[in-house]
Tab-separated table of C-alpha atoms and ligand atoms in Angstrom:
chain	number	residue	atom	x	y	z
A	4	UNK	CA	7.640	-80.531	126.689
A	5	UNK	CA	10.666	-81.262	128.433
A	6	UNK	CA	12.193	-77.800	128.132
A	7	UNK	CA	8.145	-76.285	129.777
A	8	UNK	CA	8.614	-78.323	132.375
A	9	UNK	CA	12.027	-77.385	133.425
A	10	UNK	CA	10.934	-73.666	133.309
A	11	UNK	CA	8.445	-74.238	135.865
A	12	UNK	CA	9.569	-74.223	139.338
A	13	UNK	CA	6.216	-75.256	140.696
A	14	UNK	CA	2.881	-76.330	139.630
A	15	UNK	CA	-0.584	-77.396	141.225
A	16	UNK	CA	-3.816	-78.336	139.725
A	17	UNK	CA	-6.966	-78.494	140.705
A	18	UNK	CA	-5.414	-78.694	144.366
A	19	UNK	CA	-7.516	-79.842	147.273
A	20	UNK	CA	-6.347	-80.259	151.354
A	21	UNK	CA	-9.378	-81.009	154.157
A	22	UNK	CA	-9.453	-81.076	157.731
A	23	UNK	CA	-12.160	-83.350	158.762
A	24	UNK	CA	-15.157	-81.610	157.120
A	25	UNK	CA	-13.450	-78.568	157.018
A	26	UNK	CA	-12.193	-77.771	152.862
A	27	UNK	CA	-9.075	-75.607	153.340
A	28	UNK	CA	-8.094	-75.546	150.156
A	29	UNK	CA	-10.829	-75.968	147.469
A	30	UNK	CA	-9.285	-76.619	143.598
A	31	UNK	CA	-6.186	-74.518	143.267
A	32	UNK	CA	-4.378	-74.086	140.127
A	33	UNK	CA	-1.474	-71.931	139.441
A	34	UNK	CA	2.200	-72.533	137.832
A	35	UNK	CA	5.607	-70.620	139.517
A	36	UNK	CA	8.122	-70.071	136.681
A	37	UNK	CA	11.952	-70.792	137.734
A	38	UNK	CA	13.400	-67.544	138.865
A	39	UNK	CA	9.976	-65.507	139.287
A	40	UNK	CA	8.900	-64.097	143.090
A	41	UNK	CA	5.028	-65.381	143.360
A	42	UNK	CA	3.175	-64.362	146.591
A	43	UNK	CA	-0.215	-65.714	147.824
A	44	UNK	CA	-1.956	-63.184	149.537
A	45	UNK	CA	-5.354	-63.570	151.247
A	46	UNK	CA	-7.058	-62.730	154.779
A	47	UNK	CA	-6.785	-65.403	158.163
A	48	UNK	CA	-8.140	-68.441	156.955
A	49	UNK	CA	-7.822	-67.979	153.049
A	50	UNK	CA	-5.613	-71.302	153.187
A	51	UNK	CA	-2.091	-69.694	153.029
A	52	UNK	CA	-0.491	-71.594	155.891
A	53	UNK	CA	-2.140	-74.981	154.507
A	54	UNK	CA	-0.648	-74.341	150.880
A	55	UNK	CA	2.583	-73.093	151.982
A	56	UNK	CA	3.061	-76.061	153.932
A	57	UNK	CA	1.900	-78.246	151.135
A	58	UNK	CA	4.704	-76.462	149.350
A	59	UNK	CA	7.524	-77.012	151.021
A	60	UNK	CA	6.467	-80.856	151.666
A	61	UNK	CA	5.373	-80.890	155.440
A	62	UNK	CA	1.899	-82.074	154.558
A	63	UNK	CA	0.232	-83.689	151.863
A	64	UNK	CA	-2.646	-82.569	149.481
A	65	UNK	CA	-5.757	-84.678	149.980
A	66	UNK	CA	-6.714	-83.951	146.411
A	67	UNK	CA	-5.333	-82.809	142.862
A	68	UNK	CA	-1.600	-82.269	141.736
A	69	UNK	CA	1.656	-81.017	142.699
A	70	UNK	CA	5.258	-80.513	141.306
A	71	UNK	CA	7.779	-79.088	143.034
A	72	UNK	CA	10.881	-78.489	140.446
A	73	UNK	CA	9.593	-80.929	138.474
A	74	UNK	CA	9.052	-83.869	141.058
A	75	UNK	CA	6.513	-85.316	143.248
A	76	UNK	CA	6.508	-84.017	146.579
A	77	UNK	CA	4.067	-87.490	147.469
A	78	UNK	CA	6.801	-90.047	146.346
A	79	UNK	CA	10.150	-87.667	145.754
A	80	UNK	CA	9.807	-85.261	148.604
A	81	UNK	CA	13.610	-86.250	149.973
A	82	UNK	CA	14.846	-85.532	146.782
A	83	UNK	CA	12.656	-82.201	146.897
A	84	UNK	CA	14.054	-81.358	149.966
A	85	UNK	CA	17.786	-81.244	148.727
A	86	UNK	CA	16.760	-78.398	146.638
A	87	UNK	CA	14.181	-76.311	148.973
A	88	UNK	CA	14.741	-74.138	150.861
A	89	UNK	CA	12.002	-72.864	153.815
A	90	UNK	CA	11.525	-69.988	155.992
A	91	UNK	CA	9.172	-70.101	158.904
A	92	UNK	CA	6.829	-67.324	160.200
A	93	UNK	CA	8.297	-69.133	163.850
A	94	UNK	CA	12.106	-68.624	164.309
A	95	UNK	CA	13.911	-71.434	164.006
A	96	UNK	CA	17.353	-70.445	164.862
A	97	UNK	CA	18.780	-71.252	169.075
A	98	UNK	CA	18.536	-67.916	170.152
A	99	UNK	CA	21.740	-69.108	172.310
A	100	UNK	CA	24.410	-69.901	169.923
A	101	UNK	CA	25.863	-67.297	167.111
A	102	UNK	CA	24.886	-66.204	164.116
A	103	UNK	CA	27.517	-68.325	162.460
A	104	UNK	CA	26.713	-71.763	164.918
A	105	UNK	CA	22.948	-71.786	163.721
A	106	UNK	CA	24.249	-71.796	160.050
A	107	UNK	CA	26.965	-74.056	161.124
A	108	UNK	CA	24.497	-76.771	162.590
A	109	UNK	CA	22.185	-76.123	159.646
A	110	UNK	CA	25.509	-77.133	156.951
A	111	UNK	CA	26.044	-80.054	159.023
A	112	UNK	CA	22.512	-81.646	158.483
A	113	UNK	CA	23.071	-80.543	154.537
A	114	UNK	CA	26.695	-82.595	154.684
A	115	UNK	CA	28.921	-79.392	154.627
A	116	UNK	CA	31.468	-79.303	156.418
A	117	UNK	CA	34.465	-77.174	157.260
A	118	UNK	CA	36.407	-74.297	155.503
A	119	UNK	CA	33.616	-74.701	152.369
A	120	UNK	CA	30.873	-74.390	154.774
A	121	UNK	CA	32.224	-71.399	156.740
A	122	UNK	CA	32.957	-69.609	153.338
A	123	UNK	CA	29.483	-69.782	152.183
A	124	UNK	CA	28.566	-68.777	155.869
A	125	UNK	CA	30.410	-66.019	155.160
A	126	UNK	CA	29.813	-64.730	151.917
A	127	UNK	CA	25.877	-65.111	152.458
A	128	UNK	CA	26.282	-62.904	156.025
A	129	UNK	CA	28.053	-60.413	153.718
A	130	UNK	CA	25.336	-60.662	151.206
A	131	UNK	CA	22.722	-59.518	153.603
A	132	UNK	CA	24.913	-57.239	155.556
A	133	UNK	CA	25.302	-59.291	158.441
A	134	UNK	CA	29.011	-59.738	158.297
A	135	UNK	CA	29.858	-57.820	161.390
A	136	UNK	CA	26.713	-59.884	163.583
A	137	UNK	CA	28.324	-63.267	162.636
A	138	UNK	CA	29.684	-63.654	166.151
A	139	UNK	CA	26.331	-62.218	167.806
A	140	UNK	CA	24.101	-64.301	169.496
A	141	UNK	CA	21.123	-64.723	168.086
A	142	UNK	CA	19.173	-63.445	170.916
A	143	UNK	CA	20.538	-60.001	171.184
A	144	UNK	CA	19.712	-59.209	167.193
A	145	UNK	CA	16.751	-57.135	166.249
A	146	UNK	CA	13.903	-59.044	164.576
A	147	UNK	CA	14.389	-57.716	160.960
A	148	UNK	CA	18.463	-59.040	161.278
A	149	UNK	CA	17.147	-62.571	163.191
A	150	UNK	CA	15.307	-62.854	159.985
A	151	UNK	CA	17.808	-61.942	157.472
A	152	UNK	CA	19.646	-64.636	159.301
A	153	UNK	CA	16.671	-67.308	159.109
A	154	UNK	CA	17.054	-66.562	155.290
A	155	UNK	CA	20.534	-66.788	155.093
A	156	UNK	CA	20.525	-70.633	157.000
A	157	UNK	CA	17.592	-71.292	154.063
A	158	UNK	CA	20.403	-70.306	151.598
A	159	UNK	CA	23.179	-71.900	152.797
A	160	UNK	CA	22.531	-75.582	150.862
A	161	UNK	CA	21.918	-73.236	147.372
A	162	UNK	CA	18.245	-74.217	147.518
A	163	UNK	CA	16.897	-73.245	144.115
A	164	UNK	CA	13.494	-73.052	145.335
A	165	UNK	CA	12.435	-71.070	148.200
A	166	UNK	CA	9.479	-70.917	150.348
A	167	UNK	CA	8.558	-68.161	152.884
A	168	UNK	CA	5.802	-68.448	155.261
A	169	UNK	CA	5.106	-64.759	155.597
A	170	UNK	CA	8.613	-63.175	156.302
A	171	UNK	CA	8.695	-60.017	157.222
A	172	UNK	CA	4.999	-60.417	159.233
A	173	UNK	CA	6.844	-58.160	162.237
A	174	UNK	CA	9.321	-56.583	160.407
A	175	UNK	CA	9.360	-52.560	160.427
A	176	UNK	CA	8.725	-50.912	156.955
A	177	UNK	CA	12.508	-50.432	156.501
A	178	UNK	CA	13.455	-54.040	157.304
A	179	UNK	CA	10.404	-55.290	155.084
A	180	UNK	CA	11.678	-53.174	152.413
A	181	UNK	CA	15.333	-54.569	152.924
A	182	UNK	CA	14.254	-58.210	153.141
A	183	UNK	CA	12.309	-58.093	149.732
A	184	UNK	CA	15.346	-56.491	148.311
A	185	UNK	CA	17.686	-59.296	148.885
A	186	UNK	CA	15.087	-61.599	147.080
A	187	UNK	CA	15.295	-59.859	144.278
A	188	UNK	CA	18.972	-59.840	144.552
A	189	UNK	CA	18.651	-63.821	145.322
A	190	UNK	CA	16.486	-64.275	142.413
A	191	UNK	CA	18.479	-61.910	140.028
A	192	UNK	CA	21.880	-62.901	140.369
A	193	UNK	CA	21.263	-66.786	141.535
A	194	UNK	CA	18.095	-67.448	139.362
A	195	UNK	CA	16.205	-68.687	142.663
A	196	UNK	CA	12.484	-69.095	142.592
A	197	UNK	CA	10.660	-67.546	145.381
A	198	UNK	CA	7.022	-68.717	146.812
A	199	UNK	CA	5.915	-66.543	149.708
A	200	UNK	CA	2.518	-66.231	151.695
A	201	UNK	CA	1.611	-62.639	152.824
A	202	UNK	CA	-1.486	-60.847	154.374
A	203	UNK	CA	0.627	-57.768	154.144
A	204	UNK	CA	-0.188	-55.453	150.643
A	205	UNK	CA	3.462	-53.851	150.387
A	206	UNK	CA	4.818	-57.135	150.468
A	207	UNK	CA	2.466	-58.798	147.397
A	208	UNK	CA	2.628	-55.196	145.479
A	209	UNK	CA	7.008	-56.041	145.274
A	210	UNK	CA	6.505	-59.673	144.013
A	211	UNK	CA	6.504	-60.516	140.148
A	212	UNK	CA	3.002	-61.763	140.435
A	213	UNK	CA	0.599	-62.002	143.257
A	214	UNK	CA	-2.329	-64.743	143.776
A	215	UNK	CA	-5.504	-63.663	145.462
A	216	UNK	CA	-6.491	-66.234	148.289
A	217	UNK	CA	-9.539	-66.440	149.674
A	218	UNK	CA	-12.043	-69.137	151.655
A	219	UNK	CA	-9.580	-71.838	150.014
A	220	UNK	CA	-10.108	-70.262	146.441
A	221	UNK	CA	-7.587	-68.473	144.087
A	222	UNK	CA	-9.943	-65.399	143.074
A	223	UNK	CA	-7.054	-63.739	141.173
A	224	UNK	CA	-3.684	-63.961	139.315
A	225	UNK	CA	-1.994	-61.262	137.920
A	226	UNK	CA	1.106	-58.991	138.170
A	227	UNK	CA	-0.036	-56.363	141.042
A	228	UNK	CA	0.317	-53.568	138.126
A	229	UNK	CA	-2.626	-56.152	135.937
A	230	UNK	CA	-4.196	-56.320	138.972
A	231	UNK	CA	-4.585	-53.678	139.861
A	232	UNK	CA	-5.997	-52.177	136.637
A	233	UNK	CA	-8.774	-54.136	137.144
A	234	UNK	CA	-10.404	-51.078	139.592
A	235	UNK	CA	-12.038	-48.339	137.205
A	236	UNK	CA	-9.230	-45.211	138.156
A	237	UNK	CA	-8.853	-43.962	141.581
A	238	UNK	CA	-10.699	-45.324	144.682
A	239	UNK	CA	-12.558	-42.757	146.861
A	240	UNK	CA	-13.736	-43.905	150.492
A	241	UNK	CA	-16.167	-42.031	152.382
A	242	UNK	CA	-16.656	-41.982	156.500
A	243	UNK	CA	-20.082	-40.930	157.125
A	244	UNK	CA	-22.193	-40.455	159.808
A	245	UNK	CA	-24.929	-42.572	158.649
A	246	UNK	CA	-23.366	-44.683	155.757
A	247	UNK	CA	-26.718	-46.600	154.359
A	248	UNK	CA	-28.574	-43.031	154.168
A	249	UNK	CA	-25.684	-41.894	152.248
A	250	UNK	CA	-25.286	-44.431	150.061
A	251	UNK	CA	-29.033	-43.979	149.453
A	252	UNK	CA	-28.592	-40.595	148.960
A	253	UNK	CA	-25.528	-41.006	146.784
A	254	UNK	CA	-27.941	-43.303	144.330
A	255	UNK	CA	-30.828	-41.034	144.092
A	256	UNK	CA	-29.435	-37.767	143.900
A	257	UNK	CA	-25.985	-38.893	141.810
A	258	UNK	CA	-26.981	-41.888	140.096
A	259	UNK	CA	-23.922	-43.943	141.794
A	260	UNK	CA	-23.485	-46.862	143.643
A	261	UNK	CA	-20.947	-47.100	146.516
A	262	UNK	CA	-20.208	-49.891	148.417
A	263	UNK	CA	-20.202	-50.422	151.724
A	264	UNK	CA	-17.636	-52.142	153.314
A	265	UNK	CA	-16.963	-52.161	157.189
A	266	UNK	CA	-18.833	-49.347	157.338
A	267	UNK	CA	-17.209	-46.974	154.850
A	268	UNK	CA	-18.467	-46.643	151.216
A	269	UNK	CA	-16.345	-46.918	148.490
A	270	UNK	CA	-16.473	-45.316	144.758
A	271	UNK	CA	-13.996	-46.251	141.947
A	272	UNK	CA	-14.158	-43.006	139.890
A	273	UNK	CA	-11.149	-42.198	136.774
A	274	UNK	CA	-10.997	-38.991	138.577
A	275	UNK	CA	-11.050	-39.111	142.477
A	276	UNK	CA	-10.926	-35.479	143.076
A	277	UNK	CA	-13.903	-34.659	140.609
A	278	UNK	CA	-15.943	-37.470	142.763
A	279	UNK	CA	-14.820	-35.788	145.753
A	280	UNK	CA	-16.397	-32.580	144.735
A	281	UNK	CA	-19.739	-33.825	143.591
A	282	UNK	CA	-19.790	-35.916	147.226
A	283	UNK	CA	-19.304	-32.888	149.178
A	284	UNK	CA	-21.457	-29.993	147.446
A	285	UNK	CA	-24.273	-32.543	147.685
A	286	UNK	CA	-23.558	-34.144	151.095
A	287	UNK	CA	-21.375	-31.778	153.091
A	288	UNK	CA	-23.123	-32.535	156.403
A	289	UNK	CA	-23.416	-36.167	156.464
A	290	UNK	CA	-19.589	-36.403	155.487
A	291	UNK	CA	-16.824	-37.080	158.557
A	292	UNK	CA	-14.203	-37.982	156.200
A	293	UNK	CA	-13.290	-38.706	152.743
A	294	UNK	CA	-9.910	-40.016	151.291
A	295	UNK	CA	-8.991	-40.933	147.426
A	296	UNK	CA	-6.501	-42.572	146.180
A	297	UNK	CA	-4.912	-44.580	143.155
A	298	UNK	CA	-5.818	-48.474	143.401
A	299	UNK	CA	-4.335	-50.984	145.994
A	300	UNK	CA	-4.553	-54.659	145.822
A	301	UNK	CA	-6.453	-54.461	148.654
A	302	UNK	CA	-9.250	-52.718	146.271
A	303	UNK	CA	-9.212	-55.112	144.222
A	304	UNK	CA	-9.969	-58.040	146.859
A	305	UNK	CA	-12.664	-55.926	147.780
A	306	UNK	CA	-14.061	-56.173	144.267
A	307	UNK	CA	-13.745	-59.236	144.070
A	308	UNK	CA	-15.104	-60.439	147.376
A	309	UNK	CA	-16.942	-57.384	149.024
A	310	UNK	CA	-14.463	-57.481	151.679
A	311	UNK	CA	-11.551	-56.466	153.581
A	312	UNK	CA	-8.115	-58.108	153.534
A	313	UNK	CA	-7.951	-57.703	157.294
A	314	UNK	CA	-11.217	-56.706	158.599
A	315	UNK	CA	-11.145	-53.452	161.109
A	316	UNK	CA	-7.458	-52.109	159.659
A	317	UNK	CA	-7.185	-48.751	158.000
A	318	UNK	CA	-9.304	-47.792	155.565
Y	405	ADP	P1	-4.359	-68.842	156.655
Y	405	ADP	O1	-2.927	-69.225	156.767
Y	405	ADP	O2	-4.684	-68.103	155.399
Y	405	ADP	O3	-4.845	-68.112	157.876
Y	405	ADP	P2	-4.942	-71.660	157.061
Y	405	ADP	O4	-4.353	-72.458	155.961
Y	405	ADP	O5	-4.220	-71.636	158.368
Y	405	ADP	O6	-5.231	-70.179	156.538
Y	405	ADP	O7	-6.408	-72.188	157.354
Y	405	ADP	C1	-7.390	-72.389	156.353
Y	405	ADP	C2	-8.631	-73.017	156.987
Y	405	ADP	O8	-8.321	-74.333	157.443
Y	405	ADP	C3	-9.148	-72.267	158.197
Y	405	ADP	O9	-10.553	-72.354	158.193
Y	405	ADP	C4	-8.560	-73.018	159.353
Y	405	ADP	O10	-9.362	-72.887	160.505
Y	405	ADP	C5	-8.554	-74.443	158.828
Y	405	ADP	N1	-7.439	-75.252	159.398
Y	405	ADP	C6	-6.124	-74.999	159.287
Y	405	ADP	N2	-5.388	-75.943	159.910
Y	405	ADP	C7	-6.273	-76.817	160.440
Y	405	ADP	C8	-6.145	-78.030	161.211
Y	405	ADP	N3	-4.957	-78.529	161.537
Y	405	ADP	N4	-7.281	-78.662	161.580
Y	405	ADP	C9	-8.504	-78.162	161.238
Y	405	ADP	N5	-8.687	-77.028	160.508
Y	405	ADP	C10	-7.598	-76.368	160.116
């Protein structure tokens, strides 16, 4: 028993937060094992901002159970707090003062002090290739550095649990892809355990296993590989100029049954380009566009909730 629960970095059950009459969380349940990278994903107003803050202690459940490293976040939440570490989706570095002042100050209210807290300073701006910004101010560094800095000050006390409120939301692709590197690394070569909310699909398809937010509900939990499996092959979307005729059409004359979401239909098919062949020789003029593709986690949201991660984006 005792060795389970020190595996497990984080655990709710059953976990319940209202506003007023408002249920923004509804009965969640899901464990974090130490050293894994977990990501909730889900659209605005899934309850990702609500259970990330309920995760790194800034507001209490209203229902249910949680353990954070293996205490009570209700009664133990200072003694949480040595351990956590948490990364905004606001900056919260003084754009004003350097690189190395922001993680100074941040030692300080951590009790480090002097030459050992300027050698961690250090080594962690080397670790995320920031060595040569340490005497920057914070205000003249691109956002993907500021934010490799907002993780490095969330590093500097060795938490062994951290929390990211989506991180690189504003990153380019190549910083995104940089940032989820180093918490690999982190988690690799330190062991730390990394909770982070996304809306963003590159972001949940890089961590160990991804939970499936939506209207206060965890709809999935998987790896995004097991995930994605769930969608029968490749995914085939069609534009059309009148997409309920179509998709009538497409059920009389095919026998299938797209759906329709945000005004494209959608076909899961083992062989997209076999689909796409059928589709056209039957339905070449009512076709604008059509685009396959092997599964996304965004597909499988849609299967599971008939919609869009973030209505209106790219199909
Ligand atoms: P997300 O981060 O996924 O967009 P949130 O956790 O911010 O979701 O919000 C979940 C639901 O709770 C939404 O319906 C939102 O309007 C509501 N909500 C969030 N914070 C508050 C609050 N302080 N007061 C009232 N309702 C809130």
């Amino acid at each position: 028993m005792r060795a389970a629960t020190a595996s497990v970095a984080a655990e709710v059950e059953d976990l319940r937060r209202r506003y007023g009459a408002r249920e923004a969380l509804a009965g969640v349940s899901f464990r974090v094992a130490r050293g894994e990278i977990f990501g909730l994903l889900g659209p605005n107003g899934s309850g990702k901002t609500t259970l990330f803050k309920i995760l790194a202690t800034l507001l209490p459940a209203t229902g249910g159970r949680v353990r954070l490293l293996g205490l009570d976040p209700a009664r133990e939440a200072r003694a949480i707090r040595r351990r956590l570490g948490v990364v905004f989706q606001h900056p919260g570095l003084d754009p004003k003062l350097t690189v190395l002042e922001n993680l100074r100050h941040h030692g300080h209210l951590f009790g480090m002090r002097g030459r050992a807290l300027a050698g961690r300073a250090l080594a962690l701006l080397g670790g995320l290739g920031l060595d040569d910004r340490a005497h920057e101010r914070v205000e003249t560094l691109s956002g993907g550095l500021a934010r490799r800095v907002e993780l490095a000050k969330a590093l500097l006390p060795r938490p062994e649990l951290l929390v990211l409120d989506e991180p690189s939301t504003g990153l380019d692709p190549g910083a995104r892809r940089g940032f989820v590197a180093h918490l690999d690394r982190l988690r690799r070569e330190d062991g730390v355990t990394v909770l982070l909310t996304t809306h963003l699909l590159e972001e949940a398809e890089r961590c160990d296993r991804v939970g499936i937010l939506d209207q206060g509900r965890l709809v999935a939990l998987d790896t995004p590989g097991a995930l994605k499996e769930r969608v029968g092959g490749d995914v085939v979307v069609v534009h059309a100029r009148d997409p309920e005729a179509l998709r009538a059409g497409m059920r009389n004359k095919l026998g299938r049954e797209p759906a329709l979401v945000d005004g494209l239909l959608r076909l899961e098919h083992p062989r997209a380009p076999e689909l796409v062949r059928e589709v056209m020789e039957a339905f070449e003029d009512e076709v604008i566009a059509v685009s396959f593709g092997k599964p996304t986690i965004e597909d499988v949201f849609i299967r599971l909730t008939g919609r869009r991660l973030r209505e209106g984006g790219p199909a």
